XYZ file of C-alpha atoms in Angstrom:
667
model
C 22.162 -17.383 23.268
C 25.755 -18.401 21.841
C 27.477 -19.170 25.212
C 24.249 -21.836 26.562
C 22.014 -19.541 27.887
C 24.356 -17.294 29.939
C 23.047 -13.766 28.094
C 21.091 -13.711 25.064
C 19.357 -11.442 22.512
C 15.985 -10.570 21.236
C 16.647 -10.735 17.221
C 14.122 -8.182 15.865
C 13.485 -8.580 12.354
C 11.644 -12.048 12.189
C 7.900 -11.487 11.955
C 6.893 -14.776 13.123
C 4.167 -13.109 15.624
C 1.697 -16.048 16.629
C -2.210 -13.889 16.938
C -5.201 -15.443 18.286
C -7.558 -12.608 17.178
C -7.628 -9.368 15.212
C -9.859 -6.173 14.821
C -9.059 -2.207 13.914
C -10.266 0.972 14.877
C -11.217 4.181 12.463
C -8.863 6.427 13.425
C -6.278 7.937 9.996
C -4.005 5.641 10.048
C -5.766 3.713 11.695
C -4.474 0.440 13.175
C -4.744 -2.894 13.890
C -5.245 -4.714 17.546
C -4.486 -8.455 18.719
C -3.933 -10.631 21.512
C -1.072 -13.126 20.213
C 0.610 -16.736 22.101
C 1.844 -15.339 25.041
C 2.951 -12.378 23.837
C 0.162 -9.651 25.625
C -2.377 -7.389 23.220
C -0.860 -5.427 20.989
C -1.900 -2.081 19.026
C 0.034 -1.186 16.159
C -0.414 0.906 12.959
C -1.763 -0.805 8.905
C 0.625 1.947 7.812
C 3.100 4.581 8.836
C 2.623 8.371 7.752
C 7.036 7.664 9.062
C 9.774 7.047 6.785
C 10.994 3.411 5.790
C 8.651 1.916 7.408
C 6.772 0.462 9.963
C 9.080 -0.436 12.950
C 8.129 -2.714 15.752
C 8.457 0.070 18.146
C 5.651 1.579 16.471
C 3.583 -1.175 18.744
C 3.177 -0.584 21.610
C 1.808 -3.510 24.348
C -1.643 -2.289 26.274
C -1.983 -5.602 28.281
C -0.485 -8.931 29.274
C -1.079 -12.178 30.166
C -1.756 -14.603 26.758
C -3.608 -12.213 24.356
C -6.818 -13.112 22.511
C -9.486 -10.677 21.614
C -8.904 -7.054 21.703
C -11.772 -4.511 21.264
C -11.161 -0.774 20.810
C -13.267 2.181 21.809
C -15.097 3.329 18.911
C -16.559 5.997 20.846
C -12.121 7.095 21.986
C -10.000 4.469 20.686
C -7.006 5.865 23.280
C -9.483 2.448 25.555
C -10.272 -0.860 24.583
C -11.090 -4.255 26.083
C -8.050 -6.629 25.998
C -8.659 -9.873 27.522
C -7.153 -13.035 28.289
C -7.009 -16.260 29.618
C -8.681 -17.306 32.219
C -11.573 -14.723 31.398
C -9.672 -11.730 32.110
C -10.709 -9.309 31.001
C -9.381 -5.357 30.992
C -10.469 -1.989 30.293
C -7.158 -0.250 28.658
C -4.907 3.175 28.120
C -3.362 2.216 25.820
C -1.103 5.847 27.072
C -0.941 5.827 29.922
C -0.964 2.173 30.899
C -4.323 2.863 33.231
C -5.635 -0.703 32.787
C -7.978 -1.545 35.524
C -10.412 -5.260 35.435
C -13.608 -6.115 33.997
C -13.964 -9.839 34.746
C -17.512 -11.408 34.631
C -18.894 -12.207 38.161
C -21.870 -13.835 39.048
C -24.156 -12.784 41.324
C -24.265 -16.491 43.112
C -20.483 -16.842 44.373
C -20.759 -20.730 44.047
C -21.098 -20.965 40.691
C -18.244 -21.481 39.232
C -17.501 -19.592 35.324
C -15.985 -21.735 33.280
C -13.799 -19.122 30.921
C -12.274 -20.665 27.673
C -8.261 -20.404 26.920
C -9.830 -17.943 24.265
C -13.299 -16.936 25.308
C -15.979 -14.962 23.856
C -15.588 -10.506 24.124
C -17.609 -9.031 21.462
C -19.286 -4.919 21.895
C -23.043 -4.120 20.738
C -23.098 -2.716 17.424
C -26.115 -0.349 18.532
C -24.208 1.001 22.191
C -20.906 0.733 22.098
C -20.650 1.134 26.212
C -22.408 -2.715 26.116
C -20.500 -5.624 26.455
C -20.512 -9.196 25.944
C -18.540 -11.716 27.295
C -18.695 -15.431 27.497
C -17.852 -18.227 29.931
C -20.612 -21.077 29.791
C -23.211 -18.145 30.490
C -23.755 -14.464 28.542
C -23.024 -11.851 29.917
C -23.077 -8.446 29.886
C -22.481 -4.598 30.724
C -24.271 -2.111 29.402
C -21.707 -0.196 31.092
C -18.518 -0.583 29.445
C -17.696 -3.570 32.376
C -18.254 -1.822 34.665
C -21.245 -4.496 37.122
C -22.377 -7.128 33.892
C -25.442 -9.614 34.113
C -25.967 -12.876 33.643
C -28.591 -13.144 30.043
C -28.809 -17.306 29.152
C -28.708 -20.233 31.095
C -25.665 -22.400 30.767
C -25.315 -22.973 26.413
C -23.406 -26.190 26.308
C -23.483 -29.792 26.970
C -22.675 -29.565 30.775
C -20.851 -32.166 30.458
C -19.122 -33.220 34.121
C -16.567 -35.556 32.080
C -15.948 -32.739 30.279
C -14.830 -30.163 33.662
C -11.844 -31.997 35.327
C -8.809 -29.571 35.143
C -9.013 -29.781 38.862
C -8.098 -34.323 39.164
C -4.160 -35.323 38.131
C -3.746 -38.149 36.588
C -0.094 -38.666 37.558
C 1.166 -36.281 35.152
C 0.870 -31.975 36.208
C -2.406 -31.016 36.599
C -3.612 -27.742 33.525
C -2.901 -24.411 35.556
C -3.418 -21.951 33.530
C -7.211 -22.354 32.174
C -6.434 -23.595 28.792
C -8.024 -26.641 29.190
C -11.266 -25.402 30.618
C -13.956 -27.364 28.414
C -17.788 -27.019 27.224
C -17.351 -22.774 27.483
C -18.820 -20.458 24.871
C -16.459 -19.281 21.487
C -18.406 -17.178 19.526
C -21.050 -14.147 20.981
C -22.478 -12.351 17.617
C -24.028 -9.766 17.961
C -26.102 -8.667 15.197
C -25.650 -4.737 13.232
C -28.845 -4.875 11.827
C -31.560 -5.789 14.326
C -31.323 -5.248 17.932
C -31.385 -8.201 20.581
C -30.206 -10.653 18.652
C -27.393 -12.599 19.413
C -25.591 -15.860 18.486
C -23.775 -18.556 20.629
C -21.061 -20.964 20.115
C -19.689 -22.894 22.065
C -16.163 -25.531 21.972
C -19.331 -28.541 22.285
C -20.468 -28.263 19.633
C -23.737 -26.294 20.593
C -25.033 -23.314 18.914
C -28.022 -20.480 19.994
C -29.862 -17.204 19.264
C -31.503 -15.264 20.857
C -33.952 -13.330 19.392
C -34.732 -10.751 22.198
C -31.371 -9.976 24.117
C -31.981 -12.447 26.166
C -35.333 -13.196 27.867
C -34.794 -16.939 24.753
C -32.924 -18.701 23.579
C -33.118 -21.596 21.253
C -30.784 -23.759 20.321
C -29.660 -24.016 17.043
C -27.431 -27.546 16.468
C -28.532 -29.434 14.841
C -29.256 -28.175 10.925
C -25.356 -28.025 10.756
C -25.611 -31.964 8.530
C -21.559 -33.104 8.407
C -20.486 -31.282 11.224
C -19.238 -34.878 13.713
C -20.594 -33.749 17.633
C -19.119 -31.822 20.155
C -16.610 -30.032 17.519
C -15.534 -25.897 18.425
C -18.458 -23.671 16.600
C -15.001 -21.521 16.421
C -16.628 -17.950 14.385
C -19.737 -17.199 13.845
C -20.017 -13.610 11.883
C -23.957 -12.592 11.584
C -24.449 -9.940 8.301
C -24.165 -6.499 8.107
C -26.836 -6.106 5.646
C -29.279 -8.731 5.790
C -30.966 -9.489 9.081
C -31.021 -13.305 9.744
C -28.166 -14.522 7.066
C -25.135 -15.553 9.254
C -21.267 -18.028 8.701
C -20.372 -20.026 10.716
C -17.208 -22.034 10.520
C -16.410 -24.986 13.677
C -13.954 -27.061 13.503
C -13.229 -30.923 14.759
C -9.217 -31.042 14.363
C -8.473 -31.675 17.666
C -9.833 -35.397 17.187
C -7.004 -35.179 14.907
C -10.000 -34.809 11.949
C -8.688 -31.985 9.318
C -11.765 -31.915 7.099
C -13.280 -28.007 6.861
C -15.737 -27.220 8.295
C -18.238 -24.034 6.637
C -22.120 -22.556 7.220
C -24.036 -19.795 5.827
C -27.704 -19.666 7.526
C -30.862 -17.142 6.298
C -33.284 -17.811 8.412
C -31.857 -17.761 11.773
C -29.819 -21.214 11.962
C -33.296 -22.510 11.353
C -31.502 -24.695 8.972
C -27.648 -24.245 7.621
C -25.626 -25.258 4.840
C -22.553 -26.482 3.412
C -20.708 -23.816 1.492
C -16.656 -25.507 2.606
C -15.677 -28.983 2.544
C -12.523 -30.793 1.933
C -12.772 -30.732 -1.500
C -12.395 -26.811 -1.275
C -9.538 -26.256 0.546
C -6.320 -28.036 1.791
C -6.944 -28.137 5.869
C -8.619 -27.220 8.392
C -11.466 -23.851 8.394
C -10.789 -21.251 11.284
C -11.905 -18.116 10.334
C -14.559 -16.626 7.362
C -16.044 -12.932 7.193
C -18.198 -11.578 3.940
C -17.645 -8.265 2.109
C -19.902 -5.931 4.145
C -21.378 -4.620 0.471
C -20.487 -7.280 -1.547
C -21.726 -10.745 0.097
C -20.426 -12.511 -2.715
C -17.082 -11.521 -1.907
C -15.427 -13.571 1.282
C -13.001 -14.458 2.927
C -11.698 -18.279 4.225
C -8.819 -18.428 6.792
C -7.205 -21.772 7.128
C -4.599 -23.496 8.873
C -3.326 -23.966 5.001
C -3.071 -19.939 3.955
C -5.719 -17.816 3.051
C -8.635 -18.308 0.297
C -11.178 -15.650 -1.750
C -14.411 -16.989 -2.909
C -16.010 -14.168 -5.447
C -19.572 -15.952 -5.778
C -21.261 -16.381 -1.902
C -19.560 -20.048 -1.436
C -19.462 -21.574 -4.227
C -15.944 -21.779 -5.398
C -12.866 -21.022 -3.079
C -9.642 -20.427 -4.703
C -6.268 -19.421 -2.514
C -4.690 -16.309 -2.313
C -1.199 -16.495 -1.878
C -0.446 -12.812 -3.720
C 2.490 -12.123 -2.202
C 0.721 -13.562 0.782
C 2.677 -17.403 2.651
C 0.801 -20.389 3.308
C 0.591 -20.006 7.053
C -2.348 -21.036 9.486
C -5.130 -18.078 8.821
C -6.609 -17.681 13.027
C -8.574 -14.134 11.728
C -9.761 -11.924 9.560
C -11.551 -8.178 9.857
C -12.286 -5.509 7.047
C -11.100 -1.594 7.350
C -14.124 -0.676 5.752
C -13.457 3.471 5.336
C -10.208 2.073 3.577
C -12.033 -1.460 2.287
C -8.871 -3.289 3.266
C -8.148 -6.591 4.429
C -6.219 -6.768 7.688
C -5.270 -10.415 8.526
C -4.376 -12.095 11.912
C -1.961 -15.570 11.651
C -0.585 -18.083 13.993
C 3.236 -17.213 13.142
C 3.819 -14.461 10.651
C 2.302 -11.699 12.177
C -0.381 -8.988 10.647
C -1.098 -8.348 6.725
C -2.826 -6.167 5.435
C -4.124 -6.352 1.723
C -5.055 -3.007 0.584
C -8.349 -1.425 -0.958
C -10.353 -4.431 -1.747
C -12.657 -2.360 -4.290
C -11.430 -4.924 -7.295
C -12.351 -7.980 -5.380
C -15.855 -6.487 -4.450
C -15.558 -5.683 -8.715
C -14.677 -9.524 -9.759
C -17.350 -10.436 -7.007
C -20.627 -7.821 -8.813
C -19.690 -8.814 -12.208
C -16.564 -10.288 -14.827
C -15.259 -7.714 -16.749
C -16.349 -7.386 -20.415
C -13.916 -4.751 -21.457
C -9.580 -4.733 -21.497
C -9.714 -2.115 -19.138
C -10.979 -1.556 -16.547
C -11.074 1.234 -13.091
C -11.624 0.635 -9.279
C -12.844 3.351 -7.005
C -9.624 4.754 -5.352
C -9.350 5.022 -1.443
C -9.214 8.827 0.062
C -5.580 10.393 -0.458
C -4.196 12.247 0.994
C -2.051 14.957 1.598
C 0.095 13.613 4.809
C 3.782 14.520 5.970
C 5.997 13.049 6.803
C 8.294 11.758 9.363
C 11.498 10.118 9.941
C 11.327 7.430 12.380
C 12.104 6.881 16.449
C 14.733 6.472 17.564
C 17.976 5.834 14.947
C 17.449 6.370 11.343
C 19.434 4.452 10.612
C 18.210 0.828 10.818
C 19.992 -1.695 9.221
C 18.771 -4.700 8.866
C 18.784 -5.980 12.238
C 16.066 -3.905 11.768
C 12.025 -4.982 11.488
C 10.322 -2.910 8.846
C 7.218 -3.469 8.409
C 6.432 -3.123 4.503
C 4.512 0.036 4.813
C 1.712 2.040 1.874
C 3.547 4.328 -0.422
C 2.648 8.243 -0.529
C -0.314 8.804 -3.755
C -3.170 8.355 -5.026
C -3.086 4.443 -5.966
C -5.387 3.942 -8.036
C -5.841 0.032 -8.873
C -6.937 -1.269 -12.314
C -7.463 -4.485 -14.620
C -6.813 -5.284 -18.204
C -6.871 -7.928 -19.809
C -6.214 -7.419 -23.781
C -7.848 -10.714 -25.040
C -10.733 -8.944 -24.194
C -10.216 -6.361 -27.059
C -13.084 -6.542 -29.503
C -12.205 -5.565 -33.585
C -13.938 -2.258 -32.762
C -11.335 -1.608 -30.231
C -8.846 0.769 -32.128
C -5.816 0.229 -29.858
C -2.533 2.672 -32.342
C -0.079 2.322 -29.106
C 1.256 0.007 -27.095
C 0.068 2.266 -24.052
C -2.168 3.193 -21.531
C -2.987 6.771 -20.345
C -5.263 8.006 -16.529
C -6.217 11.197 -17.015
C -7.666 13.108 -14.020
C -9.992 15.838 -14.069
C -10.823 18.977 -11.745
C -14.280 18.608 -13.498
C -14.332 19.295 -16.781
C -11.231 20.648 -17.230
C -7.860 18.182 -17.664
C -5.296 19.021 -15.516
C -3.212 15.982 -15.748
C -2.294 12.815 -18.409
C -0.177 9.878 -17.628
C 1.065 7.296 -19.284
C 2.483 3.890 -19.404
C 3.054 0.655 -21.407
C 0.806 -1.801 -21.111
C 1.175 -4.655 -18.902
C 2.184 -8.102 -19.494
C 0.301 -10.096 -18.046
C -3.363 -9.305 -17.364
C -5.133 -9.206 -14.095
C -4.597 -6.221 -11.539
C -2.121 -3.720 -11.532
C -1.359 -0.681 -9.900
C -1.026 3.186 -10.595
C 0.291 5.942 -8.902
C -0.441 9.388 -9.511
C 1.301 12.284 -6.765
C -1.788 14.650 -6.884
C -0.406 17.274 -8.756
C -0.978 18.750 -11.789
C 0.187 18.987 -15.264
C 3.499 20.955 -14.741
C 5.581 23.297 -17.625
C 9.126 22.844 -19.347
C 11.383 24.190 -16.743
C 14.849 25.794 -17.706
C 18.032 23.375 -18.457
C 21.357 23.668 -20.008
C 19.717 21.534 -22.335
C 17.074 21.033 -24.897
C 14.016 18.964 -23.432
C 13.458 16.242 -25.660
C 11.441 13.874 -22.637
C 7.653 13.220 -24.500
C 7.060 12.700 -20.588
C 3.990 15.328 -19.527
C 6.360 17.251 -16.891
C 4.821 17.692 -13.334
C 3.038 20.982 -11.557
C 2.070 21.975 -8.471
C -0.561 20.110 -6.135
C -3.640 20.072 -6.603
C -6.163 21.864 -3.686
C -8.503 18.749 -1.315
C -10.946 18.235 -3.081
C -12.580 15.665 -5.824
C -11.359 15.172 -9.058
C -12.457 12.355 -12.091
C -10.593 9.849 -13.760
C -10.410 8.149 -16.678
C -8.725 5.119 -17.592
C -7.753 4.985 -21.034
C -6.879 2.070 -24.153
C -7.467 2.377 -27.688
C -10.577 4.172 -27.774
C -12.294 2.130 -24.717
C -12.811 4.277 -21.518
C -12.715 3.324 -17.843
C -13.588 6.033 -15.546
C -13.707 6.514 -11.572
C -13.502 9.225 -9.163
C -11.399 10.227 -5.936
C -11.059 12.250 -3.347
C -8.405 14.092 -1.895
C -8.063 15.108 2.069
C -5.344 17.264 3.443
C -3.144 15.676 6.155
C -6.431 15.467 9.753
C -3.235 15.310 11.791
C -2.583 19.167 10.626
C -4.562 22.236 12.046
C -7.532 22.866 10.144
C -6.604 24.778 6.732
C -8.674 26.934 5.382
C -10.019 26.009 1.363
C -8.940 29.968 0.956
C -5.495 29.038 3.232
C -4.633 26.558 1.182
C -6.085 28.461 -2.549
C -3.462 31.052 -1.563
C -0.669 28.321 -1.596
C -1.801 27.454 -5.003
C -2.141 30.244 -6.380
C 1.715 31.581 -5.278
C 3.188 28.385 -6.406
C 1.153 29.090 -9.744
C 2.837 32.727 -9.814
C 6.027 30.622 -9.587
C 6.214 28.177 -12.344
C 4.604 30.609 -14.467
C 8.061 32.463 -14.336
C 9.934 29.369 -14.145
C 7.948 29.127 -17.703
C 9.224 32.611 -18.754
C 13.075 31.212 -17.764
C 12.571 28.674 -19.192
C 11.549 31.055 -21.940
C 15.183 32.267 -22.676
C 17.284 29.289 -21.269
C 15.737 27.132 -24.283
C 16.746 29.818 -26.707
C 20.929 29.417 -25.491
C 20.535 25.264 -25.742
C 19.238 26.078 -29.503
C 21.533 28.331 -30.136
C 24.102 26.711 -28.276
C 23.483 22.958 -29.526
C 23.250 24.427 -33.597
C 26.895 26.172 -32.683
C 28.413 22.528 -31.889
C 27.244 21.577 -34.241
C 28.136 23.907 -37.040
C 31.588 23.824 -34.798
C 31.853 20.299 -35.109
C 30.962 20.275 -38.396
C 33.844 22.884 -39.919
C 35.900 20.651 -37.848
C 35.939 17.498 -39.510
C 35.643 19.408 -42.428
C 39.291 21.560 -42.700
C 40.286 22.787 -39.611
C 42.639 24.812 -41.369
C 40.379 26.510 -43.839
C 37.547 27.557 -41.154
C 40.796 28.441 -38.663
C 38.872 32.038 -37.916
C 35.048 30.890 -38.408
C 36.351 28.458 -35.656
C 37.505 30.414 -33.152
C 34.314 32.254 -33.679
C 32.230 29.406 -33.472
C 33.926 28.640 -30.365
C 34.240 31.961 -29.287
C 29.969 32.370 -29.342
C 29.379 28.864 -27.669
C 31.961 30.349 -24.960
C 29.546 33.160 -24.550
C 26.679 31.402 -24.596
C 27.563 29.570 -21.764
C 28.082 32.589 -19.981
C 25.009 34.295 -20.328
C 23.436 29.823 -19.137
C 25.434 30.717 -15.977
C 23.178 34.021 -14.342
C 20.397 31.415 -14.476
C 22.384 27.931 -13.693
C 25.424 29.401 -12.049
C 29.422 27.897 -13.337
C 29.657 24.318 -13.284
C 31.811 22.772 -10.848
C 33.259 20.778 -11.786
C 35.427 20.122 -8.338
C 35.395 15.853 -6.383
C 33.498 16.066 -3.017
C 31.087 18.025 -1.081
C 31.554 22.240 -2.700
C 29.675 25.094 -2.591
C 29.187 28.053 -5.385
C 28.701 31.546 -4.540
C 27.220 33.029 -6.930
C 23.875 33.977 -6.920
C 21.972 32.887 -9.932
C 18.024 33.189 -11.417
C 17.529 29.261 -10.117
C 19.088 30.192 -6.259
C 15.514 32.666 -5.794
C 13.748 30.877 -8.252
C 14.325 27.720 -5.818
C 14.697 29.245 -2.332
C 11.315 31.302 -2.882
C 10.143 27.809 -4.127
C 11.228 26.075 -0.762
C 9.093 29.049 1.467
C 6.105 28.802 -0.802
C 5.762 25.133 -1.089
C 7.128 23.601 1.929
C 4.308 26.199 4.090
C 0.374 25.601 3.869
C -1.951 28.793 4.313
C -1.694 32.405 3.313
C 1.023 34.213 1.925
C 3.378 36.155 4.303
C 5.345 38.960 3.676
C 9.038 37.157 3.598
C 7.040 34.478 0.888
C 6.132 37.781 -1.417
C 9.766 39.186 -0.811
C 11.297 36.230 -1.714
C 8.835 36.217 -5.331
C 9.726 40.263 -6.355
C 13.458 39.347 -5.520
C 13.266 35.940 -7.782
C 10.978 37.549 -10.297
C 13.305 40.935 -10.027
C 16.886 39.125 -10.855
C 14.487 36.532 -13.755
C 13.409 40.485 -15.364
C 17.093 42.153 -15.227
C 18.957 38.327 -16.393
C 15.888 37.693 -19.872
C 16.687 41.096 -20.604
C 20.193 41.363 -20.548
C 20.644 38.170 -22.029
C 18.214 39.258 -24.541
C 20.148 41.637 -25.610
C 23.639 39.394 -25.654
C 21.263 37.764 -28.710
C 20.571 40.755 -30.667
C 24.460 42.169 -30.280
C 26.105 38.470 -30.392
C 24.041 35.481 -31.596
C 22.577 37.772 -34.791
C 25.402 39.087 -36.040
C 27.244 35.398 -35.846
C 24.166 33.690 -37.558
C 23.799 36.229 -40.519
C 28.107 36.000 -41.082
C 28.045 32.139 -40.691
C 25.274 31.756 -43.992
C 28.370 32.987 -45.948
C 30.248 29.888 -44.971
C 29.138 26.868 -47.429
C 30.242 23.275 -46.576
C 29.754 20.172 -49.342
C 28.809 17.941 -47.514
C 29.627 15.118 -50.734
C 33.351 16.539 -51.559
């Protein structure tokens, strides 16, 4: 506001949201979910197949209140569960807004349920219709929240001295539920064992059931070093190992900013501390281990993000483009191997493609290069953004994932051995269809060791294109787009090689296309490419002859303009004749300023028009596309015959004539 609050303007380009929790679905592209402080529950794309990045308008609020956890329904991500303060849970429909309450109740109306400000919710990994929600009890629903039953006793200290929110000592008493205490913060079902659940409370209690709630065991005593009454912020059961779990606790509300994180390998009978004050700068908030490689772990603290590649023995702060900010929650999108980060102050972040981290956690590199398994690449179609195309600075544009096939590789020149032969300062990425080499990309070796990226646009090696000038580039030209499938990729540095594979798929939003349809387009493009090569043969010959004539013309002018007057005139005429032949393919050069239009019909016009139709649409070739190709081929053949005739009748005699001229460069 600039007028003391009479009017207000919302500043939309500041990414300062405060996420309590973060979650993901399995759509393509996948979506990120989370609840924000005082700003509801939201759903938005992790990356967008639209131009100009990720706009705020792509995010959809799915329910209001202070937003906490959001749990998308894996059966249909149009639906899911969002929650706000005082235990309010909604079954949402983000497309229509047809939400309804599924807040747990107790069969005894006289029992007052205590829901934490940020209460526990989770879905059973074995049954998407089964939900768990926490008050002082564990509530279970087997019908997607329509009905609930209590499956536990009070799993907190139930200390009455910590339950006086309705009393006042003279201050306005809590009206939001933010002061509720002795409540369950965490319910974590095991993904590898049915009916195994862990719980954690805001007053230091940790419990486990191995029989779906028939009996519960207090496993808090093994958390050595943790002050009594600390908040059990997170428990993450292993997705691969029975009895294994990670636990994060904190005590900063009592001015203790030490970090606490533990691991159990025996269902909580004992705990090993894996994070303490010597590992990180401030208190811990969340933790996650990679489901494939458990040595890889990420830790969220009030001081930022930390990573360990040795199962928590050592921790390093991750600051590569990521801010020092309170990290509240972490999720891994397993299909795409991404780390999704919810922060309290800098909104949501995605660390794309954890493959290099996984590889480092398995073993340290022993050679100067290592090419990692890339995520699936898609032939995605990109739309313009909704709303205005031209957003300017006042509109937020989140950084978007680029198109193409994205490889990550490690480079460390220091690991090169005496037997490694390096003849140039380049590295090469070679793509194979089975054993057929279809593309060779080259790049200068990185200046710094570490993880680097390489983008392949999913095209084969191309051919030289028709041009007025001689092509002197040594870079391999890009050609026709490859077909969906799996391709081999080999990174080469000297005689060191590293190999992986990449899967390429069609845009899943496009109506299903048969491989025969896509092959039909591919074949048509290859025919057009072959025609272009044929045209390139004559245009390259014209360009080469023109350059020779221009060089000869300059020599004669520099030597003696008068002595070679007739030869200069003859050479100038030949150059102009070549240019007229070139115009048949490329059109007469237009030196006018501004937007101009040349009505000439040229060979490249026809080839370009055919390519526009053939390349823009998937599917079997239409009569229109075939007709346009035939028209381009007919004109090209006609012009090539004319040019060859001109060369025979004009250039060849010119060469014979000029060979009789002797120029002494040293006279």
